[in-house]
Each structure stands twice: as C-alpha cells, then as structure tokens.
Tab-separated table of C-alpha atoms in Angstrom:
chain	number	residue	atom	x	y	z
S	24	MET	CA	-37.307	17.432	-27.506
S	25	GLU	CA	-36.155	14.078	-25.609
S	26	GLU	CA	-37.032	13.710	-21.977
S	27	GLU	CA	-34.385	14.265	-19.451
S	28	ALA	CA	-33.831	10.938	-17.733
S	29	GLU	CA	-34.581	10.921	-14.161
S	30	ILE	CA	-31.364	9.879	-12.866
S	31	ASP	CA	-29.889	12.902	-14.641
S	32	ARG	CA	-31.795	15.465	-12.646
S	33	LEU	CA	-30.037	14.265	-9.277
S	34	PRO	CA	-28.004	17.041	-7.495
S	35	ILE	CA	-24.141	15.973	-7.987
S	36	ASP	CA	-23.947	15.555	-4.324
S	37	LEU	CA	-26.595	12.631	-4.438
S	38	LEU	CA	-25.216	11.130	-7.349
S	39	ALA	CA	-21.789	11.138	-5.542
S	40	HIS	CA	-23.733	9.363	-2.676
S	41	ILE	CA	-24.728	6.849	-4.763
S	42	LEU	CA	-21.648	6.292	-6.515
S	43	VAL	CA	-19.244	5.930	-3.583
S	44	MET	CA	-21.289	2.391	-2.918
S	45	ILE	CA	-19.593	1.051	-6.124
S	46	THR	CA	-16.704	-1.179	-5.239
S	47	SER	CA	-15.760	-2.082	-8.914
S	48	PHE	CA	-12.994	0.365	-10.404
S	49	THR	CA	-14.123	-1.037	-13.661
S	50	ASP	CA	-17.568	0.269	-12.858
S	51	LEU	CA	-16.373	3.418	-11.780
S	52	ALA	CA	-14.171	3.873	-15.110
S	53	GLN	CA	-17.091	3.316	-17.158
S	54	ALA	CA	-19.252	5.549	-14.970
S	55	SER	CA	-16.993	8.218	-15.187
S	56	GLY	CA	-16.966	7.905	-19.045
S	57	VAL	CA	-21.034	8.593	-19.217
S	58	CYS	CA	-20.672	12.296	-19.373
S	59	ARG	CA	-18.984	15.291	-17.578
S	60	LYS	CA	-21.524	15.470	-14.785
S	61	TRP	CA	-20.826	11.499	-13.791
S	62	LYS	CA	-17.076	12.077	-14.151
S	63	GLN	CA	-17.477	14.793	-11.786
S	64	GLY	CA	-19.456	12.634	-9.408
S	65	VAL	CA	-16.856	9.753	-9.641
S	66	LYS	CA	-14.508	12.292	-8.381
S	67	GLN	CA	-16.565	13.174	-5.441
S	68	ALA	CA	-17.275	9.654	-4.646
S	69	LEU	CA	-13.575	8.627	-4.409
S	70	ALA	CA	-13.064	11.969	-2.367
S	71	ARG	CA	-15.534	10.762	0.429
S	72	ARG	CA	-13.700	7.161	0.368
S	73	HIS	CA	-12.310	6.112	4.027
S	74	THR	CA	-11.047	2.757	2.493
S	75	LEU	CA	-9.886	1.983	-0.939
S	76	SER	CA	-9.346	-1.626	-1.900
S	77	PHE	CA	-7.441	-3.042	-4.985
S	78	ALA	CA	-7.999	-6.653	-4.228
S	79	GLY	CA	-8.201	-8.566	-7.343
S	80	CYS	CA	-7.383	-5.483	-9.516
S	81	LYS	CA	-4.355	-5.644	-11.916
S	82	MET	CA	-2.914	-2.098	-10.952
S	83	ASP	CA	-0.073	-0.300	-12.209
S	84	ASP	CA	1.670	2.908	-10.897
S	85	GLU	CA	-0.307	5.350	-12.945
S	86	SER	CA	-3.733	4.104	-12.218
S	87	THR	CA	-3.202	3.379	-8.542
S	88	SER	CA	-1.525	7.039	-7.901
S	89	ARG	CA	-4.266	8.871	-9.957
S	90	LEU	CA	-7.205	7.011	-7.868
S	91	VAL	CA	-5.452	7.493	-4.752
S	92	ARG	CA	-5.156	11.232	-5.156
S	93	HIS	CA	-8.718	11.748	-5.599
S	94	ALA	CA	-9.168	9.871	-2.274
S	95	TYR	CA	-8.755	12.752	0.142
S	96	SER	CA	-10.470	11.334	3.269
S	97	LEU	CA	-8.773	8.066	2.772
S	98	GLU	CA	-7.692	6.095	6.014
S	99	GLU	CA	-7.092	2.509	4.838
S	100	LEU	CA	-5.439	1.547	1.683
S	101	ASP	CA	-5.075	-1.949	0.346
S	102	ILE	CA	-3.173	-3.257	-2.437
S	103	SER	CA	-1.241	-6.502	-1.417
S	104	ARG	CA	-4.239	-9.180	-2.286
S	105	SER	CA	-4.012	-8.058	-6.062
S	106	ARG	CA	-1.249	-10.823	-5.919
S	107	TRP	CA	0.733	-11.016	-9.138
S	108	GLY	CA	-1.681	-8.609	-10.931
S	109	CYS	CA	0.264	-6.000	-9.182
S	110	GLN	CA	2.644	-3.882	-10.914
S	111	ILE	CA	3.446	-1.267	-8.216
S	112	THR	CA	7.116	-0.070	-8.493
S	113	ASP	CA	9.251	2.368	-6.416
S	114	ASN	CA	7.970	5.174	-8.631
S	115	GLY	CA	4.291	4.279	-7.786
S	116	LEU	CA	4.980	4.430	-4.103
S	117	TYR	CA	6.751	7.731	-4.549
S	118	GLN	CA	3.886	9.312	-6.556
S	119	ILE	CA	1.367	7.685	-3.926
S	120	SER	CA	3.301	9.224	-0.973
S	121	LEU	CA	2.394	12.869	-2.576
S	122	ALA	CA	-1.252	12.150	-2.200
S	123	LYS	CA	-3.053	14.565	0.265
S	124	CYS	CA	-4.844	11.658	2.136
S	125	VAL	CA	-1.327	10.165	3.260
S	126	SER	CA	-1.345	12.048	6.730
S	127	ASN	CA	-4.698	10.442	7.545
S	128	LEU	CA	-3.519	6.979	6.765
S	129	THR	CA	-3.767	4.615	9.651
S	130	SER	CA	-3.784	1.109	8.280
S	131	VAL	CA	-1.612	0.798	4.825
S	132	SER	CA	-1.372	-2.349	2.714
S	133	LEU	CA	1.192	-0.494	0.422
S	134	GLY	CA	4.256	1.670	0.608
S	135	ILE	CA	3.696	5.059	1.998
S	136	THR	CA	6.650	6.967	3.302
S	137	ARG	CA	5.012	10.060	4.933
S	138	ALA	CA	2.837	8.228	7.291
S	139	ASN	CA	4.559	8.619	10.592
S	140	SER	CA	2.132	7.097	12.761
S	141	LEU	CA	1.758	3.981	10.902
S	142	LYS	CA	2.125	0.913	12.636
S	143	HIS	CA	1.314	-1.847	9.998
S	144	LEU	CA	2.244	-2.117	6.913
S	145	ASN	CA	1.853	-4.749	4.116
S	146	ILE	CA	3.538	-4.261	0.657
S	147	GLY	CA	3.663	-7.973	-0.268
S	148	GLY	CA	3.600	-8.681	-4.171
S	149	THR	CA	4.888	-5.324	-4.943
S	150	PHE	CA	8.092	-4.365	-6.927
S	151	ILE	CA	9.864	-2.174	-4.483
S	152	THR	CA	13.448	-2.521	-3.897
S	153	ASP	CA	15.892	-1.496	-1.102
S	154	GLU	CA	15.290	2.361	-2.017
S	155	SER	CA	11.460	2.470	-0.668
S	156	LEU	CA	12.344	0.029	2.176
S	157	SER	CA	14.973	2.497	3.460
S	158	ALA	CA	12.666	5.405	3.189
S	159	ILE	CA	9.959	3.561	4.803
S	160	ALA	CA	12.600	2.626	7.815
S	161	HIS	CA	13.224	6.440	8.002
S	162	SER	CA	9.890	7.626	7.947
S	163	CYS	CA	7.774	5.078	10.098
S	164	PRO	CA	9.306	5.105	13.502
S	165	HIS	CA	6.305	3.454	14.999
S	166	LEU	CA	6.107	0.409	12.870
S	167	ARG	CA	5.416	-2.657	14.392
S	168	SER	CA	4.916	-4.871	11.516
S	169	ILE	CA	5.531	-5.216	7.976
S	170	VAL	CA	4.472	-7.749	5.188
S	171	LEU	CA	7.198	-8.149	2.439
S	172	TRP	CA	5.710	-11.484	0.719
S	173	SER	CA	7.081	-12.096	-2.985
S	174	CYS	CA	9.095	-8.752	-2.828
S	175	ARG	CA	12.086	-10.243	-4.610
S	176	HIS	CA	13.760	-6.886	-5.305
S	177	VAL	CA	14.390	-6.568	-1.596
S	178	THR	CA	17.845	-7.620	-0.320
S	179	GLU	CA	19.784	-8.044	2.998
S	180	SER	CA	21.060	-4.662	2.986
S	181	GLY	CA	17.188	-3.284	2.883
S	182	LEU	CA	16.321	-5.514	5.622
S	183	PHE	CA	18.853	-4.647	7.800
S	184	VAL	CA	18.222	-0.815	7.534
S	185	LEU	CA	14.742	-1.487	8.488
S	186	VAL	CA	15.346	-3.569	11.484
S	187	ASN	CA	17.928	-1.026	12.680
S	188	LYS	CA	15.697	1.897	12.343
S	189	CYS	CA	12.169	0.832	13.227
S	190	ARG	CA	13.205	0.206	17.063
S	191	LYS	CA	9.181	-1.088	17.580
S	192	LEU	CA	9.137	-3.488	14.910
S	193	GLU	CA	7.857	-6.996	16.325
S	194	SER	CA	6.939	-8.896	13.172
S	195	ILE	CA	8.232	-9.115	9.333
S	196	ASN	CA	6.897	-11.595	6.669
S	197	VAL	CA	9.190	-12.545	4.271
S	198	TRP	CA	7.746	-15.572	2.731
S	199	GLY	CA	8.788	-15.653	-1.181
S	200	THR	CA	12.045	-13.207	-0.937
S	201	ARG	CA	15.290	-14.136	-2.137
S	202	VAL	CA	17.065	-12.931	0.947
S	203	PRO	CA	19.595	-15.766	2.422
S	204	LEU	CA	18.856	-17.552	5.675
S	205	ASP	CA	21.983	-16.243	7.332
S	206	CYS	CA	20.411	-12.602	7.142
S	207	PHE	CA	17.320	-13.511	9.012
S	208	ILE	CA	19.711	-14.964	11.786
S	209	GLY	CA	21.414	-11.605	11.488
S	210	LEU	CA	18.174	-9.851	12.094
S	211	LEU	CA	17.628	-11.804	15.092
S	212	THR	CA	21.049	-11.135	16.655
S	213	ILE	CA	19.687	-7.234	16.390
S	214	ARG	CA	16.177	-7.695	17.489
S	215	PRO	CA	15.965	-11.244	19.434
S	216	ALA	CA	12.165	-10.995	19.976
S	217	LEU	CA	11.496	-10.280	16.330
S	218	GLN	CA	9.002	-12.740	14.942
S	219	ILE	CA	10.183	-13.681	11.320
S	220	LYS	CA	7.367	-15.345	9.095
S	221	PRO	CA	6.849	-17.867	7.888
S	222	GLN	CA	7.183	-19.941	11.148
S	223	GLY	CA	8.992	-22.776	10.686
S	224	LEU	CA	12.516	-21.410	9.284
S	225	PRO	CA	15.542	-22.962	10.968
S	226	LEU	CA	16.822	-20.048	12.584
S	227	ASN	CA	19.369	-20.441	15.410
S	228	VAL	CA	21.198	-17.479	16.284
S	229	GLY	CA	23.801	-19.154	18.584
S	230	ALA	CA	24.784	-21.329	15.492
S	231	VAL	CA	26.086	-18.738	13.245
S	232	ALA	CA	28.611	-15.780	14.003
S	233	THR	CA	26.882	-13.156	11.582
S	234	MET	CA	28.657	-10.637	10.221
S	235	LEU	CA	26.336	-7.662	10.064
S	236	PRO	CA	26.645	-4.756	7.370
S	237	VAL	CA	27.242	-1.309	8.862
S	238	VAL	CA	24.174	0.846	8.337
C-alpha cells in the first residue's frame, strides 16, 4: 500500500493557509486540479483573500467573475494592469457586481456598480460601454477619481452622465479614448475644477460655446 504523502496529511484549513500565499492564478488552477481536497483548499484560500490582482493576466468575463465570487473577504480588486490582455465587457462587470464581496470593496480597479462608498475606480483597458458607466454614475455618489484609459466604447454621452451624477468627482483619466475634444471642454463647464488627464490637452472653456446634452 502506497504511503500517504506528508502534505496530504495537512488539515484543509492549514492547506488553505498555504495556498493563499500563491499569487499566480495559473498555479492555483493547477493546484485545484490535484484532487478534491486541494480544490476545496483553493476555494478556501480565495475566500480569505483581502486583495486580488489580475496584473499581467489575460482575463475574460467568465474566469474573472468566477474567481471574484469565491473571494468573500475581498477589499481591493485590480484588473486594469492586465492591459490589452483584458477582455472584460459590460456583462462581466454585471456578473462581478453580484458577488458577495462587493459591499466590502473600498478600492477597485474594475467596474463595480453596487459599491456605494467607492471613491477611486480604475476600469482602464476594459471593453465597457456607456451602459456600465451610467450604472457607476448612479451607484457611486462618493466617487472622486476614475480612470478610463483606452475605454474606446465610452462616448461623450456616458461621460456627461458620469460628471453630472458624481458631484464629488475630482479627476478623470481619458487617455486613449475616442471622445472629441469639445466633450472635455463641455465637462469643464459643468465642473470647472475637474482634472482631466492626461495633462496638456488644449482645453479652453472660454473658447468654445459648448452645447451640453440633456441628461
């Protein structure tokens, strides 16, 4: 009879404590495939995490939402730095917004639409549209800064809704978007103190009589 390996004798709580130190999602996926006990250990490890970063990972709606649903204690979520590997869409943001951890989040680098206390949001590089931006605008009244770099499906309509609804908004990063310059001038007529990044955009509120859309 084959002798049981030492690691197989570990209680599942201790196994989960070890697995929570693994930062690579590829390694975690491989660990969950070892056996049923290890799969449960990976789930418990995710449930104990306070931070979750998908930096450098090629993530899609299904894989991201599945991982976040298991992270019950999550407080900080980051997906923006996955850059062009990110395949998150409106549907993915909606699925993540249903996760139990959402009410605990204080710092999010992804679109979450039920985090009422959220102040800083980074959804750069995702495929979100005005629909998600509108949901954020109506659900995050305390939002102070938002990063939208290369969100190329966001239009001026979504930005006007955001700036009108989020009255505490101080900074917005629109690098790489396809929004016309006149839109940014219009945003400044709504909120003159708004910082629009990247810096150096030729914005002159007095130079253009901006026609603002009704929101």
